[in-house]
């Protein structure tokens, strides 16, 4: 073992070490990680953070809303033609509004499948991870289109807690698009 | 670094260190917990961060009367098309589920409905009340969404409960709920007020 001021280097053990004395707990390293061992030989892998490989985020319903207006309200509308008979949105909708989630994700490649609906009052959805825009999708359609899905791939560089933002563009690309973003759910799956 | 008989203290680093020499594992602390890095540079976090969005649907009721039967009310006007309540509503009817929640600020939310038979439900994590809502209304009211800010001081596996603790504005004890959720809050700086 080498002790530094702010870190400790521990030799990786090729096999289970000698048991500690009664009332004490061993902390040692092997090639897989850190292990705790009690005085009767029970060992526990200190695996640490466990990251999900599939997450479901239910639109704006359970998100944290970062809105300009205090009076923004959620409408969990029971659209009869929409999957789960559910889609939610911010009302009144304001250009540039954001709703967000913190999610724990390991490093790697992911796909986010968005299930929503398009209609004449919808705008352009912007999908961001940790502040970086990953994709934009117009959700405008002259008539209501239910169960629309968008498949959005993204990558996570470092394991940890990451921020998923869904917002609407502050200026829509054409005059007919408004600002609503109506979503049922986002399914994040590790590739 | 400091040792005593029962503890081992390391100064908290602001960044991850470099990888150690071959055959060694480097143990260190950042401000959110313990980490180690192996000789190949692979970082492991040894403190579990439970923070993630949780949403669960009301799917049972426990009754002090010993009758757990519940009604799945198909309500076309309600999101997800469903509301649950115990078939013979009574004071003390309860829903319970275990939830792992990390330390930090959260939004607790519940989606329900109000009706003439609605009662008052008290929502708790362990023994701590996090919300009390009245589900009585003179006429059926759907998609009642309650959202409150809560702070969790200690990461733990909590028992979440929703118990009918009084009759509502009427004489009823129905617990008219669809789903409940906990969501970690985004940091507040530059992000406006809670809504």
PDB file of N, CA and C in Angstrom, chain B residues 17-115:
ATOM      1  N   UNK B  17      -7.930  11.358 -10.131  1.00  0.00           N
ATOM      2  CA  UNK B  17      -6.471  11.271 -10.293  1.00  0.00           C
ATOM      3  C   UNK B  17      -6.107  10.434 -11.520  1.00  0.00           C
ATOM      4  N   UNK B  18      -4.839  10.366 -11.816  1.00  0.00           N
ATOM      5  CA  UNK B  18      -4.363   9.498 -12.896  1.00  0.00           C
ATOM      6  C   UNK B  18      -4.389   8.046 -12.422  1.00  0.00           C
ATOM      7  N   UNK B  19      -4.230   7.115 -13.373  1.00  0.00           N
ATOM      8  CA  UNK B  19      -4.246   5.687 -13.042  1.00  0.00           C
ATOM      9  C   UNK B  19      -2.992   5.317 -12.250  1.00  0.00           C
ATOM     10  N   UNK B  20      -3.102   4.348 -11.328  1.00  0.00           N
ATOM     11  CA  UNK B  20      -1.932   3.915 -10.549  1.00  0.00           C
ATOM     12  C   UNK B  20      -1.050   2.968 -11.366  1.00  0.00           C
ATOM     13  N   UNK B  21       0.030   2.534 -10.760  1.00  0.00           N
ATOM     14  CA  UNK B  21       0.942   1.595 -11.420  1.00  0.00           C
ATOM     15  C   UNK B  21       0.265   0.241 -11.617  1.00  0.00           C
ATOM     16  N   UNK B  22       0.835  -0.579 -12.488  1.00  0.00           N
ATOM     17  CA  UNK B  22       0.264  -1.890 -12.794  1.00  0.00           C
ATOM     18  C   UNK B  22       0.099  -2.729 -11.527  1.00  0.00           C
ATOM     19  N   UNK B  23      -1.059  -3.417 -11.444  1.00  0.00           N
ATOM     20  CA  UNK B  23      -1.314  -4.295 -10.303  1.00  0.00           C
ATOM     21  C   UNK B  23      -1.818  -3.591  -9.063  1.00  0.00           C
ATOM     22  N   UNK B  24      -2.129  -2.302  -9.190  1.00  0.00           N
ATOM     23  CA  UNK B  24      -2.638  -1.552  -8.037  1.00  0.00           C
ATOM     24  C   UNK B  24      -3.984  -0.919  -8.375  1.00  0.00           C
ATOM     25  N   UNK B  25      -4.735  -0.576  -7.332  1.00  0.00           N
ATOM     26  CA  UNK B  25      -5.992   0.170  -7.463  1.00  0.00           C
ATOM     27  C   UNK B  25      -5.904   1.373  -6.546  1.00  0.00           C
ATOM     28  N   UNK B  26      -6.271   2.543  -7.084  1.00  0.00           N
ATOM     29  CA  UNK B  26      -6.130   3.805  -6.350  1.00  0.00           C
ATOM     30  C   UNK B  26      -7.490   4.218  -5.766  1.00  0.00           C
ATOM     31  N   UNK B  27      -7.549   4.367  -4.455  1.00  0.00           N
ATOM     32  CA  UNK B  27      -8.773   4.744  -3.749  1.00  0.00           C
ATOM     33  C   UNK B  27      -8.710   6.220  -3.394  1.00  0.00           C
ATOM     34  N   UNK B  28      -9.828   6.955  -3.628  1.00  0.00           N
ATOM     35  CA  UNK B  28      -9.837   8.390  -3.346  1.00  0.00           C
ATOM     36  C   UNK B  28     -11.287   8.855  -3.152  1.00  0.00           C
ATOM     37  N   UNK B  29     -11.440  10.111  -2.761  1.00  0.00           N
ATOM     38  CA  UNK B  29     -12.778  10.657  -2.501  1.00  0.00           C
ATOM     39  C   UNK B  29     -13.008  11.922  -3.317  1.00  0.00           C
ATOM     40  N   UNK B  30     -14.205  12.028  -3.935  1.00  0.00           N
ATOM     41  CA  UNK B  30     -14.681  13.287  -4.500  1.00  0.00           C
ATOM     42  C   UNK B  30     -15.843  13.771  -3.619  1.00  0.00           C
ATOM     43  N   UNK B  31     -16.388  14.919  -3.953  1.00  0.00           N
ATOM     44  CA  UNK B  31     -17.392  15.475  -3.036  1.00  0.00           C
ATOM     45  C   UNK B  31     -18.697  14.701  -3.029  1.00  0.00           C
ATOM     46  N   UNK B  32     -18.874  13.756  -3.967  1.00  0.00           N
ATOM     47  CA  UNK B  32     -20.108  12.968  -3.949  1.00  0.00           C
ATOM     48  C   UNK B  32     -19.873  11.509  -3.588  1.00  0.00           C
ATOM     49  N   UNK B  33     -18.704  11.185  -3.047  1.00  0.00           N
ATOM     50  CA  UNK B  33     -18.510   9.824  -2.569  1.00  0.00           C
ATOM     51  C   UNK B  33     -17.130   9.260  -2.862  1.00  0.00           C
ATOM     52  N   UNK B  34     -17.003   7.946  -2.579  1.00  0.00           N
ATOM     53  CA  UNK B  34     -15.734   7.230  -2.764  1.00  0.00           C
ATOM     54  C   UNK B  34     -15.616   6.685  -4.176  1.00  0.00           C
ATOM     55  N   UNK B  35     -14.392   6.759  -4.706  1.00  0.00           N
ATOM     56  CA  UNK B  35     -14.096   6.235  -6.038  1.00  0.00           C
ATOM     57  C   UNK B  35     -12.815   5.420  -5.989  1.00  0.00           C
ATOM     58  N   UNK B  36     -12.639   4.559  -7.002  1.00  0.00           N
ATOM     59  CA  UNK B  36     -11.327   3.972  -7.229  1.00  0.00           C
ATOM     60  C   UNK B  36     -11.067   3.931  -8.724  1.00  0.00           C
ATOM     61  N   UNK B  37      -9.778   3.893  -9.069  1.00  0.00           N
ATOM     62  CA  UNK B  37      -9.382   3.809 -10.478  1.00  0.00           C
ATOM     63  C   UNK B  37      -8.345   2.706 -10.584  1.00  0.00           C
ATOM     64  N   UNK B  38      -8.530   1.804 -11.565  1.00  0.00           N
ATOM     65  CA  UNK B  38      -7.592   0.685 -11.678  1.00  0.00           C
ATOM     66  C   UNK B  38      -6.429   1.057 -12.600  1.00  0.00           C
ATOM     67  N   UNK B  39      -5.512   0.082 -12.786  1.00  0.00           N
ATOM     68  CA  UNK B  39      -4.296   0.390 -13.531  1.00  0.00           C
ATOM     69  C   UNK B  39      -4.556   0.603 -15.021  1.00  0.00           C
ATOM     70  N   UNK B  40      -5.787   0.291 -15.479  1.00  0.00           N
ATOM     71  CA  UNK B  40      -6.144   0.566 -16.877  1.00  0.00           C
ATOM     72  C   UNK B  40      -6.877   1.900 -17.017  1.00  0.00           C
ATOM     73  N   UNK B  41      -7.075   2.600 -15.896  1.00  0.00           N
ATOM     74  CA  UNK B  41      -7.734   3.897 -15.945  1.00  0.00           C
ATOM     75  C   UNK B  41      -9.249   3.839 -15.840  1.00  0.00           C
ATOM     76  N   UNK B  42      -9.811   2.653 -15.525  1.00  0.00           N
ATOM     77  CA  UNK B  42     -11.260   2.505 -15.383  1.00  0.00           C
ATOM     78  C   UNK B  42     -11.683   3.003 -14.004  1.00  0.00           C
ATOM     79  N   UNK B  43     -12.608   3.945 -13.988  1.00  0.00           N
ATOM     80  CA  UNK B  43     -13.076   4.550 -12.736  1.00  0.00           C
ATOM     81  C   UNK B  43     -14.334   3.840 -12.246  1.00  0.00           C
ATOM     82  N   UNK B  44     -14.357   3.512 -10.953  1.00  0.00           N
ATOM     83  CA  UNK B  44     -15.557   2.945 -10.326  1.00  0.00           C
ATOM     84  C   UNK B  44     -15.996   3.857  -9.194  1.00  0.00           C
ATOM     85  N   UNK B  45     -17.294   4.081  -9.118  1.00  0.00           N
ATOM     86  CA  UNK B  45     -17.825   4.844  -7.987  1.00  0.00           C
ATOM     87  C   UNK B  45     -18.341   3.863  -6.951  1.00  0.00           C
ATOM     88  N   UNK B  46     -17.941   4.056  -5.701  1.00  0.00           N
ATOM     89  CA  UNK B  46     -18.324   3.106  -4.660  1.00  0.00           C
ATOM     90  C   UNK B  46     -19.393   3.664  -3.736  1.00  0.00           C
ATOM     91  N   UNK B  47     -20.013   4.741  -4.134  1.00  0.00           N
ATOM     92  CA  UNK B  47     -21.141   5.287  -3.391  1.00  0.00           C
ATOM     93  C   UNK B  47     -22.312   5.322  -4.359  1.00  0.00           C
ATOM     94  N   UNK B  48     -23.389   4.681  -4.014  1.00  0.00           N
ATOM     95  CA  UNK B  48     -24.516   4.601  -4.942  1.00  0.00           C
ATOM     96  C   UNK B  48     -25.313   5.893  -4.906  1.00  0.00           C
ATOM     97  N   UNK B  49     -25.576   6.450  -6.077  1.00  0.00           N
ATOM     98  CA  UNK B  49     -26.424   7.619  -6.222  1.00  0.00           C
ATOM     99  C   UNK B  49     -27.806   7.130  -6.642  1.00  0.00           C
ATOM    100  N   UNK B  50     -28.741   7.204  -5.737  1.00  0.00           N
ATOM    101  CA  UNK B  50     -30.085   6.697  -6.008  1.00  0.00           C
ATOM    102  C   UNK B  50     -30.933   7.670  -6.812  1.00  0.00           C
ATOM    103  N   UNK B  51     -30.395   8.851  -7.126  1.00  0.00           N
ATOM    104  CA  UNK B  51     -31.252   9.851  -7.749  1.00  0.00           C
ATOM    105  C   UNK B  51     -31.633   9.449  -9.173  1.00  0.00           C
ATOM    106  N   UNK B  52     -32.872   9.176  -9.383  1.00  0.00           N
ATOM    107  CA  UNK B  52     -33.389   8.989 -10.725  1.00  0.00           C
ATOM    108  C   UNK B  52     -34.907   9.123 -10.661  1.00  0.00           C
ATOM    109  N   UNK B  53     -35.530   9.480 -11.764  1.00  0.00           N
ATOM    110  CA  UNK B  53     -36.979   9.635 -11.741  1.00  0.00           C
ATOM    111  C   UNK B  53     -37.671   8.306 -11.449  1.00  0.00           C
ATOM    112  N   UNK B  54     -38.661   8.348 -10.580  1.00  0.00           N
ATOM    113  CA  UNK B  54     -39.447   7.165 -10.241  1.00  0.00           C
ATOM    114  C   UNK B  54     -40.918   7.493 -10.454  1.00  0.00           C
ATOM    115  N   UNK B  55     -41.621   6.649 -11.176  1.00  0.00           N
ATOM    116  CA  UNK B  55     -43.068   6.822 -11.341  1.00  0.00           C
ATOM    117  C   UNK B  55     -43.699   5.457 -11.209  1.00  0.00           C
ATOM    118  N   UNK B  56     -44.707   5.358 -10.359  1.00  0.00           N
ATOM    119  CA  UNK B  56     -45.354   4.058 -10.157  1.00  0.00           C
ATOM    120  C   UNK B  56     -46.866   4.258 -10.087  1.00  0.00           C
ATOM    121  N   UNK B  57     -47.563   3.263 -10.621  1.00  0.00           N
ATOM    122  CA  UNK B  57     -49.018   3.359 -10.704  1.00  0.00           C
ATOM    123  C   UNK B  57     -49.670   2.742  -9.473  1.00  0.00           C
ATOM    124  N   UNK B  58     -50.747   3.342  -9.030  1.00  0.00           N
ATOM    125  CA  UNK B  58     -51.519   2.800  -7.913  1.00  0.00           C
ATOM    126  C   UNK B  58     -52.074   1.437  -8.345  1.00  0.00           C
ATOM    127  N   UNK B  59     -51.700   0.404  -7.619  1.00  0.00           N
ATOM    128  CA  UNK B  59     -52.126  -0.926  -8.049  1.00  0.00           C
ATOM    129  C   UNK B  59     -52.648  -1.792  -6.920  1.00  0.00           C
ATOM    130  N   UNK B  60     -52.774  -1.255  -5.731  1.00  0.00           N
ATOM    131  CA  UNK B  60     -53.357  -2.046  -4.647  1.00  0.00           C
ATOM    132  C   UNK B  60     -53.790  -1.108  -3.523  1.00  0.00           C
ATOM    133  N   UNK B  61     -54.582  -1.633  -2.630  1.00  0.00           N
ATOM    134  CA  UNK B  61     -54.936  -0.903  -1.417  1.00  0.00           C
ATOM    135  C   UNK B  61     -54.897  -1.887  -0.264  1.00  0.00           C
ATOM    136  N   UNK B  62     -54.384  -1.428   0.880  1.00  0.00           N
ATOM    137  CA  UNK B  62     -54.375  -2.221   2.099  1.00  0.00           C
ATOM    138  C   UNK B  62     -55.476  -1.657   2.984  1.00  0.00           C
ATOM    139  N   UNK B  63     -56.265  -2.548   3.560  1.00  0.00           N
ATOM    140  CA  UNK B  63     -57.362  -2.068   4.386  1.00  0.00           C
ATOM    141  C   UNK B  63     -57.194  -2.503   5.825  1.00  0.00           C
ATOM    142  N   UNK B  64     -57.463  -1.601   6.736  1.00  0.00           N
ATOM    143  CA  UNK B  64     -57.441  -1.981   8.161  1.00  0.00           C
ATOM    144  C   UNK B  64     -58.573  -2.948   8.453  1.00  0.00           C
ATOM    145  N   UNK B  65     -59.584  -2.972   7.588  1.00  0.00           N
ATOM    146  CA  UNK B  65     -60.705  -3.891   7.776  1.00  0.00           C
ATOM    147  C   UNK B  65     -60.380  -5.289   7.252  1.00  0.00           C
ATOM    148  N   UNK B  66     -59.189  -5.451   6.668  1.00  0.00           N
ATOM    149  CA  UNK B  66     -58.773  -6.765   6.200  1.00  0.00           C
ATOM    150  C   UNK B  66     -59.301  -7.122   4.832  1.00  0.00           C
ATOM    151  N   UNK B  67     -59.888  -6.208   4.145  1.00  0.00           N
ATOM    152  CA  UNK B  67     -60.421  -6.471   2.813  1.00  0.00           C
ATOM    153  C   UNK B  67     -59.641  -5.644   1.801  1.00  0.00           C
ATOM    154  N   UNK B  68     -58.710  -6.293   1.100  1.00  0.00           N
ATOM    155  CA  UNK B  68     -57.853  -5.523   0.208  1.00  0.00           C
ATOM    156  C   UNK B  68     -58.439  -5.279  -1.167  1.00  0.00           C
ATOM    157  N   UNK B  69     -59.670  -5.698  -1.432  1.00  0.00           N
ATOM    158  CA  UNK B  69     -60.218  -5.543  -2.775  1.00  0.00           C
ATOM    159  C   UNK B  69     -60.241  -4.079  -3.178  1.00  0.00           C
ATOM    160  N   UNK B  70     -59.823  -3.840  -4.387  1.00  0.00           N
ATOM    161  CA  UNK B  70     -59.851  -2.465  -4.858  1.00  0.00           C
ATOM    162  C   UNK B  70     -60.546  -2.412  -6.215  1.00  0.00           C
ATOM    163  N   UNK B  71     -60.975  -1.264  -6.566  1.00  0.00           N
ATOM    164  CA  UNK B  71     -61.695  -1.072  -7.809  1.00  0.00           C
ATOM    165  C   UNK B  71     -60.801  -0.370  -8.812  1.00  0.00           C
ATOM    166  N   UNK B  72     -60.734  -0.932  -9.984  1.00  0.00           N
ATOM    167  CA  UNK B  72     -60.065  -0.256 -11.085  1.00  0.00           C
ATOM    168  C   UNK B  72     -61.159   0.436 -11.885  1.00  0.00           C
ATOM    169  N   UNK B  73     -61.253   1.706 -11.672  1.00  0.00           N
ATOM    170  CA  UNK B  73     -62.301   2.483 -12.320  1.00  0.00           C
ATOM    171  C   UNK B  73     -61.802   2.962 -13.674  1.00  0.00           C
ATOM    172  N   UNK B  74     -62.406   2.512 -14.732  1.00  0.00           N
ATOM    173  CA  UNK B  74     -62.053   2.997 -16.065  1.00  0.00           C
ATOM    174  C   UNK B  74     -62.735   4.339 -16.275  1.00  0.00           C
ATOM    175  N   UNK B  75     -61.925   5.370 -16.365  1.00  0.00           N
ATOM    176  CA  UNK B  75     -62.459   6.721 -16.490  1.00  0.00           C
ATOM    177  C   UNK B  75     -61.903   7.334 -17.765  1.00  0.00           C
ATOM    178  N   UNK B  76     -62.741   7.476 -18.745  1.00  0.00           N
ATOM    179  CA  UNK B  76     -62.266   7.953 -20.039  1.00  0.00           C
ATOM    180  C   UNK B  76     -61.679   9.359 -19.985  1.00  0.00           C
ATOM    181  N   UNK B  77     -62.074  10.126 -18.998  1.00  0.00           N
ATOM    182  CA  UNK B  77     -61.585  11.500 -18.922  1.00  0.00           C
ATOM    183  C   UNK B  77     -60.273  11.611 -18.148  1.00  0.00           C
ATOM    184  N   UNK B  78     -59.799  10.508 -17.582  1.00  0.00           N
ATOM    185  CA  UNK B  78     -58.592  10.535 -16.771  1.00  0.00           C
ATOM    186  C   UNK B  78     -57.388  10.084 -17.602  1.00  0.00           C
ATOM    187  N   UNK B  79     -56.246  10.765 -17.442  1.00  0.00           N
ATOM    188  CA  UNK B  79     -55.028  10.313 -18.092  1.00  0.00           C
ATOM    189  C   UNK B  79     -54.736   8.877 -17.681  1.00  0.00           C
ATOM    190  N   UNK B  80     -54.255   8.089 -18.595  1.00  0.00           N
ATOM    191  CA  UNK B  80     -53.993   6.660 -18.434  1.00  0.00           C
ATOM    192  C   UNK B  80     -55.297   5.867 -18.295  1.00  0.00           C
ATOM    193  N   UNK B  81     -56.422   6.583 -18.335  1.00  0.00           N
ATOM    194  CA  UNK B  81     -57.722   5.921 -18.432  1.00  0.00           C
ATOM    195  C   UNK B  81     -58.137   5.168 -17.174  1.00  0.00           C
ATOM    196  N   UNK B  82     -57.481   5.418 -16.041  1.00  0.00           N
ATOM    197  CA  UNK B  82     -57.764   4.583 -14.886  1.00  0.00           C
ATOM    198  C   UNK B  82     -57.586   5.359 -13.579  1.00  0.00           C
ATOM    199  N   UNK B  83     -58.415   5.043 -12.600  1.00  0.00           N
ATOM    200  CA  UNK B  83     -58.278   5.532 -11.227  1.00  0.00           C
ATOM    201  C   UNK B  83     -58.533   4.338 -10.313  1.00  0.00           C
ATOM    202  N   UNK B  84     -57.758   4.248  -9.254  1.00  0.00           N
ATOM    203  CA  UNK B  84     -57.966   3.156  -8.306  1.00  0.00           C
ATOM    204  C   UNK B  84     -58.497   3.670  -6.985  1.00  0.00           C
ATOM    205  N   UNK B  85     -59.323   2.878  -6.352  1.00  0.00           N
ATOM    206  CA  UNK B  85     -59.692   3.128  -4.959  1.00  0.00           C
ATOM    207  C   UNK B  85     -60.180   1.813  -4.360  1.00  0.00           C
ATOM    208  N   UNK B  86     -60.188   1.714  -3.027  1.00  0.00           N
ATOM    209  CA  UNK B  86     -60.640   0.465  -2.423  1.00  0.00           C
ATOM    210  C   UNK B  86     -62.147   0.327  -2.591  1.00  0.00           C
ATOM    211  N   UNK B  87     -62.591  -0.901  -2.826  1.00  0.00           N
ATOM    212  CA  UNK B  87     -63.990  -1.126  -3.193  1.00  0.00           C
ATOM    213  C   UNK B  87     -64.966  -0.642  -2.121  1.00  0.00           C
ATOM    214  N   UNK B  88     -64.623  -0.893  -0.862  1.00  0.00           N
ATOM    215  CA  UNK B  88     -65.452  -0.392   0.244  1.00  0.00           C
ATOM    216  C   UNK B  88     -64.618   0.605   1.026  1.00  0.00           C
ATOM    217  N   UNK B  89     -64.569   1.837   0.559  1.00  0.00           N
ATOM    218  CA  UNK B  89     -63.635   2.814   1.135  1.00  0.00           C
ATOM    219  C   UNK B  89     -63.873   3.017   2.627  1.00  0.00           C
ATOM    220  N   UNK B  90     -62.745   3.131   3.366  1.00  0.00           N
ATOM    221  CA  UNK B  90     -62.848   3.317   4.808  1.00  0.00           C
ATOM    222  C   UNK B  90     -61.653   4.106   5.306  1.00  0.00           C
ATOM    223  N   UNK B  91     -61.832   4.726   6.454  1.00  0.00           N
ATOM    224  CA  UNK B  91     -60.719   5.430   7.087  1.00  0.00           C
ATOM    225  C   UNK B  91     -59.573   4.440   7.315  1.00  0.00           C
ATOM    226  N   UNK B  92     -58.377   4.827   6.975  1.00  0.00           N
ATOM    227  CA  UNK B  92     -57.219   3.963   7.186  1.00  0.00           C
ATOM    228  C   UNK B  92     -56.823   3.145   5.974  1.00  0.00           C
ATOM    229  N   UNK B  93     -57.601   3.178   4.899  1.00  0.00           N
ATOM    230  CA  UNK B  93     -57.183   2.494   3.672  1.00  0.00           C
ATOM    231  C   UNK B  93     -55.822   3.035   3.263  1.00  0.00           C
ATOM    232  N   UNK B  94     -54.975   2.149   2.780  1.00  0.00           N
ATOM    233  CA  UNK B  94     -53.593   2.582   2.552  1.00  0.00           C
ATOM    234  C   UNK B  94     -52.999   1.891   1.317  1.00  0.00           C
ATOM    235  N   UNK B  95     -52.124   2.630   0.659  1.00  0.00           N
ATOM    236  CA  UNK B  95     -51.280   2.077  -0.420  1.00  0.00           C
ATOM    237  C   UNK B  95     -49.840   2.213   0.037  1.00  0.00           C
ATOM    238  N   UNK B  96     -49.009   1.179  -0.182  1.00  0.00           N
ATOM    239  CA  UNK B  96     -47.605   1.243   0.247  1.00  0.00           C
ATOM    240  C   UNK B  96     -46.696   0.655  -0.816  1.00  0.00           C
ATOM    241  N   UNK B  97     -45.494   1.239  -0.948  1.00  0.00           N
ATOM    242  CA  UNK B  97     -44.493   0.667  -1.843  1.00  0.00           C
ATOM    243  C   UNK B  97     -43.114   1.129  -1.356  1.00  0.00           C
ATOM    244  N   UNK B  98     -42.104   0.302  -1.587  1.00  0.00           N
ATOM    245  CA  UNK B  98     -40.735   0.668  -1.214  1.00  0.00           C
ATOM    246  C   UNK B  98     -40.080   1.441  -2.349  1.00  0.00           C
ATOM    247  N   UNK B  99     -39.407   2.524  -2.008  1.00  0.00           N
ATOM    248  CA  UNK B  99     -38.742   3.337  -3.029  1.00  0.00           C
ATOM    249  C   UNK B  99     -37.336   3.718  -2.566  1.00  0.00           C
ATOM    250  N   UNK B 100     -36.304   3.453  -3.384  1.00  0.00           N
ATOM    251  CA  UNK B 100     -34.953   3.927  -3.048  1.00  0.00           C
ATOM    252  C   UNK B 100     -34.799   5.375  -3.490  1.00  0.00           C
ATOM    253  N   UNK B 101     -34.481   6.252  -2.565  1.00  0.00           N
ATOM    254  CA  UNK B 101     -34.365   7.673  -2.893  1.00  0.00           C
ATOM    255  C   UNK B 101     -33.053   8.210  -2.347  1.00  0.00           C
ATOM    256  N   UNK B 102     -32.313   8.918  -3.174  1.00  0.00           N
ATOM    257  CA  UNK B 102     -31.045   9.505  -2.768  1.00  0.00           C
ATOM    258  C   UNK B 102     -31.218  10.833  -2.073  1.00  0.00           C
ATOM    259  N   UNK B 103     -30.117  11.309  -1.507  1.00  0.00           N
ATOM    260  CA  UNK B 103     -30.124  12.605  -0.841  1.00  0.00           C
ATOM    261  C   UNK B 103     -30.295  13.717  -1.866  1.00  0.00           C
ATOM    262  N   UNK B 104     -31.082  14.738  -1.519  1.00  0.00           N
ATOM    263  CA  UNK B 104     -31.209  15.884  -2.418  1.00  0.00           C
ATOM    264  C   UNK B 104     -32.619  16.434  -2.470  1.00  0.00           C
ATOM    265  N   UNK B 105     -32.821  17.365  -3.388  1.00  0.00           N
ATOM    266  CA  UNK B 105     -34.128  17.993  -3.561  1.00  0.00           C
ATOM    267  C   UNK B 105     -34.916  17.250  -4.643  1.00  0.00           C
ATOM    268  N   UNK B 106     -36.200  17.065  -4.385  1.00  0.00           N
ATOM    269  CA  UNK B 106     -37.060  16.309  -5.290  1.00  0.00           C
ATOM    270  C   UNK B 106     -38.385  17.021  -5.489  1.00  0.00           C
ATOM    271  N   UNK B 107     -39.078  16.618  -6.536  1.00  0.00           N
ATOM    272  CA  UNK B 107     -40.499  16.908  -6.691  1.00  0.00           C
ATOM    273  C   UNK B 107     -41.236  15.617  -6.384  1.00  0.00           C
ATOM    274  N   UNK B 108     -42.192  15.697  -5.460  1.00  0.00           N
ATOM    275  CA  UNK B 108     -43.122  14.589  -5.268  1.00  0.00           C
ATOM    276  C   UNK B 108     -44.418  14.985  -5.950  1.00  0.00           C
ATOM    277  N   UNK B 109     -44.949  14.088  -6.748  1.00  0.00           N
ATOM    278  CA  UNK B 109     -46.183  14.393  -7.447  1.00  0.00           C
ATOM    279  C   UNK B 109     -47.157  13.242  -7.387  1.00  0.00           C
ATOM    280  N   UNK B 110     -48.415  13.559  -7.496  1.00  0.00           N
ATOM    281  CA  UNK B 110     -49.430  12.516  -7.529  1.00  0.00           C
ATOM    282  C   UNK B 110     -50.545  12.955  -8.477  1.00  0.00           C
ATOM    283  N   UNK B 111     -50.977  12.028  -9.312  1.00  0.00           N
ATOM    284  CA  UNK B 111     -52.033  12.307 -10.292  1.00  0.00           C
ATOM    285  C   UNK B 111     -53.276  11.554  -9.860  1.00  0.00           C
ATOM    286  N   UNK B 112     -54.362  12.276  -9.628  1.00  0.00           N
ATOM    287  CA  UNK B 112     -55.582  11.637  -9.159  1.00  0.00           C
ATOM    288  C   UNK B 112     -56.818  12.295  -9.723  1.00  0.00           C
ATOM    289  N   UNK B 113     -57.923  12.071  -9.038  1.00  0.00           N
ATOM    290  CA  UNK B 113     -59.199  12.648  -9.448  1.00  0.00           C
ATOM    291  C   UNK B 113     -59.994  12.993  -8.193  1.00  0.00           C
ATOM    292  N   UNK B 114     -60.954  13.855  -8.359  1.00  0.00           N
ATOM    293  CA  UNK B 114     -61.830  14.198  -7.235  1.00  0.00           C
ATOM    294  C   UNK B 114     -63.255  13.761  -7.579  1.00  0.00           C
ATOM    295  N   UNK B 115     -63.982  13.435  -6.533  1.00  0.00           N
ATOM    296  CA  UNK B 115     -65.374  13.037  -6.734  1.00  0.00           C
ATOM    297  C   UNK B 115     -66.172  13.202  -5.463  1.00  0.00           C
TER     298      UNK B 115
END
